[in-house]
Amino acid sequence: MPFLPAKPTSLTNGDFVFLALVCAIYCLYFHPLSRFPGPTTSAISRIPLALRQYRGRPHVEIAELHHKYCNIVRIAPDQLSFQNLDAWKDIYGHRKGGAGENSKDPRRQVLSKNNLLGADRENHSLFRRSLAHGFSAQAIAEQQPLINKYIDLLIKRLHENAGNPVNMVSWYNWTTLDIIGDLSVGEPFGCLKKPQSHFWVTTIFGSLKYLSYVRHIEYFPLFKFLSPFLIPKELQRQQNAHYIDALMSRKPGTRPITQLDIIDHAAVLVIAGSQTTATTLSGTTYLLCKHPHVLSKLQAEVQSNFSSEDEIDFNSVSRLPCTMAVLNESLRIYPPVAVSSTHVTPPEGGVICSEPIPGNTYIDIFHWPTYRNSQYFVEPNSFIPERFLGIDPRLANDKLDLNCIGKNLAYLESRLVLARIVYNFDMELSRQS
Ligand code: HEM
């Protein structure tokens, strides 16, 4: 008997419901991550995580989940969040004995494969080695005259405005942008001179939000076509302009890798090296105004150590324990990087915080929830700089970790700015704010 051609079948709504149900049951009971606690909706769908990102408070919402469940929470069907300080080295560190390493989430490469943030392991090591020398404590100390030039200008401008309410968030951003502009592309952005935001600042602030949307949509292949529409047209135009800007103002000379790498890195350095330090200083200023007794201690430390402002330099600020403790505690309370750098376990799996983790699992560690973990920090929601002075045995275990190549520059810049602000001014929150 001749075979009749099979009649093409199409899926009905009932089939879709059935398939969705099967997937949900698999995710909940049979998926390798099903033993990890978390909300049911997150175990069966990625949408809750995307919504957390969209609402702009993923760090706070993830902290609430850790508070409700435990230190390891399933935040998407194939994704875990950790709230342990030890997880830093297990997730980001190099493995010994040939064990497979966790790699960066490949979706990051969509936005930044030519720079440190999105590069694969091999390129990342190459970039990091090329940049490491320029970020050593010694190299940063040599840049002191350049850094001081902009801090002098900041102090001058603030004196001109003394007595009036000023928006310190803007002033700090203008200062850090001028410094990093001069350090990385050879020219300041002229923010402190004008004083006003360079279009870079508006582009940076505007882009960060939309870039996080674009990154998350990569998890939903059916909706990827929406990506170009997520970034407003004006912002796209500004982004293109800033790449041209970086190229035109780049100093001729050393070219460690390729031209594209350099342009991309200039952009990364300006973003990573300005807003982070400015946010740290803004958070510190706010917390000091909210805690005048800490501000008084800081003023006493700075004023008793220096008889003239010229004495405040790279070496002398490193001998101010209270200033350092205030900055560390502010970084803990308001870590400037709110998002996590998602990594993925190797196909054979790995071990994180003594817990075996299946292969190809997305893994996160957010700063904010980790620094608010009462297992590591006594009274985690309170501003207590003494926890970093090592004098109170109750706080002896409190520690902070930062996996950042720009750490030396960030600490130098923020200590110099803070010490000089406190040396020159008394401050309080404006009633208008
Ligand atoms: C207080 C200020 C700062 C904080 C809190 C901070 C925080 C961080 C964090 C959490 C990361 C890891 C992010 C990730 O892997 O996705 C990072 C990476 C990075 N930071 Fe910073 N940062 C600060 C200042 C700076 C400065 C001044 C620079 C200098 C230009 C800088 C340059 C970088 C770069 C290039 C990376 C990528 C490193 C890599 O992937 O190997 N940061 N930073």
XYZ file of C-alpha atoms and ligand atoms in Angstrom:
476
model
C 0.000 0.000 0.000
C 1.517 3.409 -0.947
C 2.408 5.713 1.952
C 0.451 8.912 2.106
C 2.534 12.017 2.827
C 2.268 12.939 6.518
C -0.152 15.774 7.080
C 1.754 18.786 8.469
C 0.655 19.298 12.039
C 0.705 22.542 13.967
C 0.845 22.987 17.705
C -2.404 23.991 19.332
C -2.755 26.223 22.369
C -3.342 23.068 24.384
C 0.033 21.690 23.220
C 1.795 24.863 24.338
C 0.191 24.685 27.773
C 1.194 21.012 28.050
C 4.812 21.742 27.001
C 5.049 24.642 29.430
C 3.748 22.399 32.202
C 6.294 19.676 31.392
C 9.111 22.263 31.385
C 7.929 23.717 34.713
C 7.761 20.246 36.319
C 11.221 19.422 34.971
C 12.691 22.692 36.299
C 11.068 22.266 39.686
C 11.779 18.593 40.368
C 14.337 17.131 37.941
C 16.685 19.988 36.934
C 20.218 19.686 38.400
C 19.581 22.942 40.310
C 16.234 21.800 41.752
C 17.826 21.140 45.181
C 18.643 24.855 45.623
C 16.004 27.009 47.350
C 14.382 30.071 45.773
C 11.026 31.391 44.573
C 9.033 28.921 42.425
C 8.568 31.546 39.700
C 12.365 31.996 39.438
C 12.898 28.212 39.254
C 10.681 27.907 36.183
C 11.322 31.175 34.362
C 13.947 33.850 33.749
C 11.298 36.573 33.637
C 11.390 37.409 37.394
C 15.150 38.062 37.202
C 14.714 40.242 34.089
C 11.990 42.201 35.920
C 14.242 42.690 38.947
C 16.805 44.177 36.586
C 14.189 46.306 34.880
C 12.929 47.722 38.190
C 16.514 48.878 38.850
C 16.933 47.415 42.344
C 18.226 43.871 41.676
C 20.795 44.128 44.495
C 18.106 44.932 47.101
C 15.652 42.320 45.834
C 18.363 39.642 45.684
C 19.355 40.559 49.263
C 15.739 40.009 50.318
C 15.785 36.568 48.680
C 18.984 35.630 50.536
C 17.420 36.855 53.747
C 14.321 34.719 53.115
C 16.083 31.549 51.885
C 19.812 31.144 52.526
C 23.292 32.044 51.238
C 22.757 30.249 47.919
C 19.520 31.062 46.069
C 18.227 29.930 42.688
C 17.394 33.210 40.925
C 16.603 31.718 37.473
C 16.187 28.123 36.213
C 19.923 27.844 35.437
C 21.305 30.592 37.691
C 22.416 30.806 41.341
C 23.263 33.788 43.504
C 25.802 33.467 46.340
C 26.011 35.630 49.424
C 29.287 34.307 50.845
C 32.497 36.331 50.943
C 34.418 33.100 50.164
C 32.510 32.809 46.885
C 34.586 35.693 45.394
C 37.687 33.576 45.002
C 35.756 30.399 44.080
C 33.879 32.214 41.290
C 36.489 34.662 39.955
C 39.805 33.095 41.044
C 42.129 30.928 38.980
C 41.857 27.171 39.561
C 44.754 24.994 40.573
C 45.599 21.491 39.321
C 44.069 21.906 35.847
C 40.490 22.211 37.163
C 38.132 23.961 34.701
C 37.620 27.664 35.333
C 34.392 29.611 35.509
C 34.204 31.881 32.492
C 32.443 35.205 32.052
C 28.879 34.945 30.892
C 29.326 34.858 27.068
C 26.377 37.238 26.734
C 28.615 40.005 28.111
C 30.714 39.680 24.975
C 27.840 40.972 22.912
C 28.557 44.378 24.403
C 32.236 44.319 25.181
C 34.353 41.477 23.815
C 37.282 43.802 23.017
C 37.836 44.839 26.589
C 38.430 43.475 30.075
C 34.765 43.384 30.956
C 33.636 40.966 28.259
C 36.819 39.250 27.043
C 37.204 35.479 27.266
C 39.812 34.055 29.691
C 42.670 34.138 27.215
C 42.140 37.711 26.044
C 41.300 38.839 29.538
C 44.716 37.690 30.834
C 46.380 39.434 27.877
C 44.525 42.716 28.496
C 45.032 42.523 32.234
C 48.786 41.931 31.874
C 49.063 44.840 29.429
C 47.263 47.214 31.770
C 48.561 45.934 35.135
C 51.772 47.972 35.095
C 49.905 51.237 34.588
C 47.706 50.481 37.597
C 50.453 49.488 40.070
C 50.707 51.531 43.278
C 54.001 53.000 42.049
C 52.606 54.040 38.636
C 49.574 55.624 40.277
C 51.770 57.480 42.802
C 53.687 58.978 39.869
C 50.439 60.462 38.553
C 49.949 62.450 41.735
C 50.719 65.899 40.241
C 48.105 65.290 37.525
C 45.496 64.097 40.039
C 46.227 67.003 42.400
C 45.732 69.525 39.608
C 42.059 68.540 39.380
C 41.534 68.245 43.127
C 42.955 71.795 43.487
C 40.420 72.970 40.928
C 37.585 71.173 42.733
C 38.516 72.818 46.046
C 38.803 76.233 44.361
C 35.374 75.879 42.769
C 33.799 74.733 46.027
C 35.288 77.756 47.849
C 33.669 79.968 45.211
C 30.338 78.371 46.120
C 30.909 78.110 49.887
C 27.801 78.881 51.905
C 25.445 77.852 49.099
C 23.958 74.393 48.583
C 25.970 72.461 45.992
C 25.258 69.158 44.275
C 28.258 67.124 45.410
C 27.307 64.154 43.187
C 27.924 66.351 40.125
C 31.127 67.874 41.524
C 32.579 64.475 42.332
C 31.654 63.126 38.891
C 33.194 66.148 37.176
C 36.415 65.686 39.176
C 36.801 61.936 38.568
C 35.908 62.345 34.889
C 38.532 65.051 34.362
C 41.145 62.905 36.127
C 40.411 59.672 34.272
C 40.014 61.534 30.968
C 43.491 62.969 31.361
C 44.947 59.629 32.508
C 43.378 57.405 29.872
C 42.875 59.485 26.728
C 45.371 62.256 27.424
C 42.881 65.092 27.831
C 40.469 66.200 30.568
C 36.811 66.568 29.700
C 36.853 70.137 31.012
C 33.946 69.500 33.382
C 35.469 71.344 36.362
C 36.487 74.309 34.243
C 33.068 75.090 32.830
C 31.675 73.701 35.265
C 29.134 71.460 33.624
C 28.611 67.896 32.514
C 30.423 66.837 29.381
C 28.146 64.863 27.067
C 30.198 61.839 28.145
C 28.635 62.085 31.614
C 25.107 62.132 30.271
C 25.961 59.321 27.877
C 27.464 57.201 30.634
C 24.577 57.648 33.035
C 22.034 57.189 30.272
C 23.703 54.125 28.755
C 24.237 52.075 31.882
C 20.517 51.568 32.395
C 19.782 50.641 28.765
C 22.882 48.461 28.404
C 21.666 46.379 31.295
C 18.310 45.903 29.470
C 20.121 44.918 26.264
C 22.293 42.439 28.146
C 19.271 40.799 29.731
C 17.332 40.501 26.518
C 20.145 38.258 25.245
C 18.667 35.560 27.499
C 15.431 35.654 25.484
C 16.442 34.705 21.907
C 12.930 35.290 20.530
C 13.021 38.932 21.619
C 16.621 39.781 20.657
C 15.360 41.770 17.674
C 14.120 44.376 20.202
C 17.676 45.265 21.346
C 18.287 48.183 18.941
C 14.987 49.738 19.986
C 15.826 49.646 23.694
C 18.458 52.381 23.490
C 16.983 55.791 22.681
C 18.170 57.197 19.303
C 19.794 60.265 20.872
C 21.814 58.067 23.204
C 22.977 55.882 20.290
C 24.157 59.035 18.510
C 26.061 60.154 21.620
C 27.630 56.710 22.032
C 28.965 56.802 18.487
C 30.283 60.289 19.118
C 32.159 59.189 22.217
C 33.970 56.419 20.339
C 35.100 58.960 17.749
C 36.095 61.299 20.569
C 38.235 58.619 22.203
C 39.915 57.832 18.887
C 40.684 61.451 18.024
C 42.133 62.362 21.403
C 44.168 59.198 21.877
C 47.882 59.854 22.292
C 50.012 58.368 19.524
C 52.635 55.927 20.694
C 52.376 52.632 22.518
C 49.736 50.294 21.126
C 49.798 47.149 23.264
C 47.189 45.234 21.313
C 45.003 46.551 18.486
C 43.541 49.937 17.800
C 40.045 48.684 18.453
C 41.153 47.251 21.800
C 42.540 50.616 22.811
C 39.446 52.556 21.876
C 37.291 50.059 23.655
C 39.508 50.148 26.737
C 39.593 53.927 26.838
C 35.799 53.828 27.022
C 35.835 51.151 29.731
C 38.430 52.980 31.810
C 36.489 56.221 31.656
C 33.275 54.508 32.709
C 34.822 52.171 35.306
C 37.177 54.815 36.656
C 34.921 57.819 37.066
C 31.429 56.968 38.165
C 32.567 54.323 40.680
C 34.889 56.648 42.585
C 32.412 59.531 42.339
C 29.645 57.301 43.733
C 31.914 56.191 46.591
C 32.643 59.816 47.479
C 28.972 60.781 47.165
C 27.901 57.916 49.431
C 30.656 58.808 51.913
C 29.639 62.474 52.004
C 25.994 61.580 52.560
C 26.828 59.102 55.342
C 29.154 61.594 57.055
C 26.440 64.259 57.010
C 23.990 61.731 58.456
C 26.509 60.775 61.183
C 28.047 64.065 62.403
C 29.979 62.331 65.204
C 31.922 60.349 62.539
C 32.482 63.538 60.541
C 33.924 65.197 63.680
C 36.311 62.267 64.213
C 37.431 62.467 60.610
C 37.941 66.237 60.814
C 39.967 65.755 64.003
C 42.177 63.155 62.314
C 42.829 65.293 59.240
C 43.338 68.553 61.101
C 45.649 67.045 63.717
C 47.861 65.431 61.061
C 48.361 68.417 58.771
C 49.339 71.985 59.496
C 49.018 72.957 55.835
C 47.000 71.581 52.912
C 50.176 70.969 50.888
C 51.114 68.198 53.293
C 48.153 66.083 52.110
C 49.673 63.703 49.600
C 49.878 60.065 48.522
C 52.082 59.020 51.468
C 50.517 61.099 54.199
C 46.891 60.095 53.421
C 47.859 56.433 53.679
C 48.633 57.089 57.330
C 45.062 58.175 58.167
C 43.301 55.071 59.554
C 39.989 56.801 60.242
C 39.783 58.188 56.669
C 40.426 54.735 55.237
C 37.899 53.115 57.595
C 35.235 55.683 56.635
C 35.796 54.992 52.934
C 35.714 51.220 53.401
C 32.531 51.402 55.438
C 30.903 53.657 52.819
C 31.917 51.196 50.088
C 30.285 48.460 52.130
C 27.044 50.364 52.698
C 26.847 51.818 49.153
C 28.893 49.604 46.819
C 28.917 51.549 43.532
C 28.633 48.434 41.354
C 25.040 47.322 41.871
C 25.020 44.558 39.276
C 26.845 41.251 39.437
C 29.465 40.022 36.992
C 27.710 36.796 35.963
C 30.013 33.827 35.342
C 29.291 30.315 34.120
C 30.678 27.026 35.471
C 32.691 24.766 33.114
C 30.779 21.850 31.507
C 32.108 19.397 34.092
C 30.852 21.586 36.968
C 32.778 22.962 39.930
C 32.759 23.568 43.667
C 31.778 26.900 45.173
C 31.860 27.418 48.943
C 32.260 23.638 49.340
C 29.033 23.087 47.388
C 29.191 21.016 44.166
C 27.680 23.092 41.353
C 26.544 21.468 38.065
C 28.164 22.378 34.757
C 26.949 25.366 32.678
C 25.312 27.023 35.674
C 25.231 30.820 35.699
C 26.667 32.091 38.970
C 26.403 35.507 40.590
C 27.683 37.315 43.617
C 26.202 40.763 44.216
C 28.178 43.177 46.405
C 25.246 44.752 48.217
C 23.657 41.560 49.632
C 27.082 40.118 50.511
C 28.120 43.209 52.448
C 24.783 43.157 54.290
C 25.234 39.553 55.398
C 25.119 39.455 59.213
C 27.332 36.356 59.172
C 30.213 38.560 58.068
C 29.322 41.993 59.362
C 27.980 42.797 62.823
C 24.909 45.116 62.580
C 25.275 45.077 58.783
C 22.834 47.911 58.101
C 24.575 50.383 60.423
C 27.339 52.778 59.450
C 30.182 51.786 61.800
C 33.616 52.700 60.331
C 35.268 51.297 63.492
C 34.663 47.811 62.063
C 37.644 48.431 59.766
C 39.957 49.718 62.500
C 40.448 46.328 64.135
C 40.040 47.766 67.653
C 36.654 46.261 68.562
C 36.880 42.463 69.031
C 33.159 42.198 68.187
C 33.938 43.481 64.683
C 37.192 41.586 64.241
C 35.966 39.441 61.359
C 34.590 42.241 59.242
C 36.327 42.378 55.885
C 35.804 43.706 52.380
C 37.071 42.493 49.028
C 37.286 44.265 45.677
C 38.246 42.496 42.445
C 39.194 45.685 40.610
C 42.275 46.585 38.599
C 41.745 50.282 39.380
C 41.739 49.751 43.155
C 45.002 51.686 43.780
C 43.819 54.655 41.761
C 40.363 54.581 43.362
C 41.741 54.542 46.899
C 44.322 57.240 46.209
C 41.831 59.529 44.521
C 39.083 59.094 47.087
C 41.416 59.461 50.087
C 42.968 62.630 48.680
C 39.593 64.168 47.795
C 37.979 63.254 51.110
C 40.906 64.468 53.234
C 41.036 67.779 51.378
C 37.291 68.339 51.500
C 37.275 67.690 55.234
C 40.364 69.887 55.723
C 38.727 72.794 53.904
C 35.035 72.583 54.710
C 32.435 71.786 57.257
C 29.393 70.233 55.616
C 25.768 69.369 56.211
C 22.878 68.091 54.122
C 20.993 70.845 52.369
C 17.341 71.173 53.357
C 16.610 71.513 49.623
C 17.940 67.991 48.941
C 35.702 52.956 44.401
C 35.835 52.817 43.133
C 35.713 51.513 42.393
C 34.931 50.426 42.653
C 33.978 50.225 43.798
C 35.188 49.455 41.610
C 34.600 48.207 41.550
C 34.877 47.265 40.597
C 34.308 45.942 40.530
C 33.301 45.393 41.509
C 34.811 45.325 39.445
C 34.497 43.897 38.964
C 33.383 44.068 37.941
C 33.196 42.912 36.987
O 33.977 41.956 36.981
O 32.222 43.001 36.264
C 35.695 46.252 38.800
C 36.371 45.976 37.651
C 37.127 46.904 36.990
N 37.437 48.168 37.413
Fe 36.861 49.031 39.114
N 36.074 49.990 40.733
C 36.427 51.237 41.168
C 37.312 52.114 40.578
C 37.966 51.871 39.408
C 38.923 52.781 38.804
C 39.372 54.129 39.367
C 39.317 52.204 37.646
C 40.323 52.784 36.710
C 40.218 53.103 35.551
C 38.615 50.920 37.522
C 38.742 50.042 36.469
C 38.209 48.769 36.443
C 38.404 47.837 35.347
C 39.198 48.108 34.089
C 37.727 46.668 35.696
C 37.659 45.358 34.904
C 38.703 44.444 35.529
C 38.720 43.039 34.988
O 37.712 42.546 34.439
O 39.777 42.415 35.134
N 37.824 50.760 38.612
N 35.734 47.423 39.522
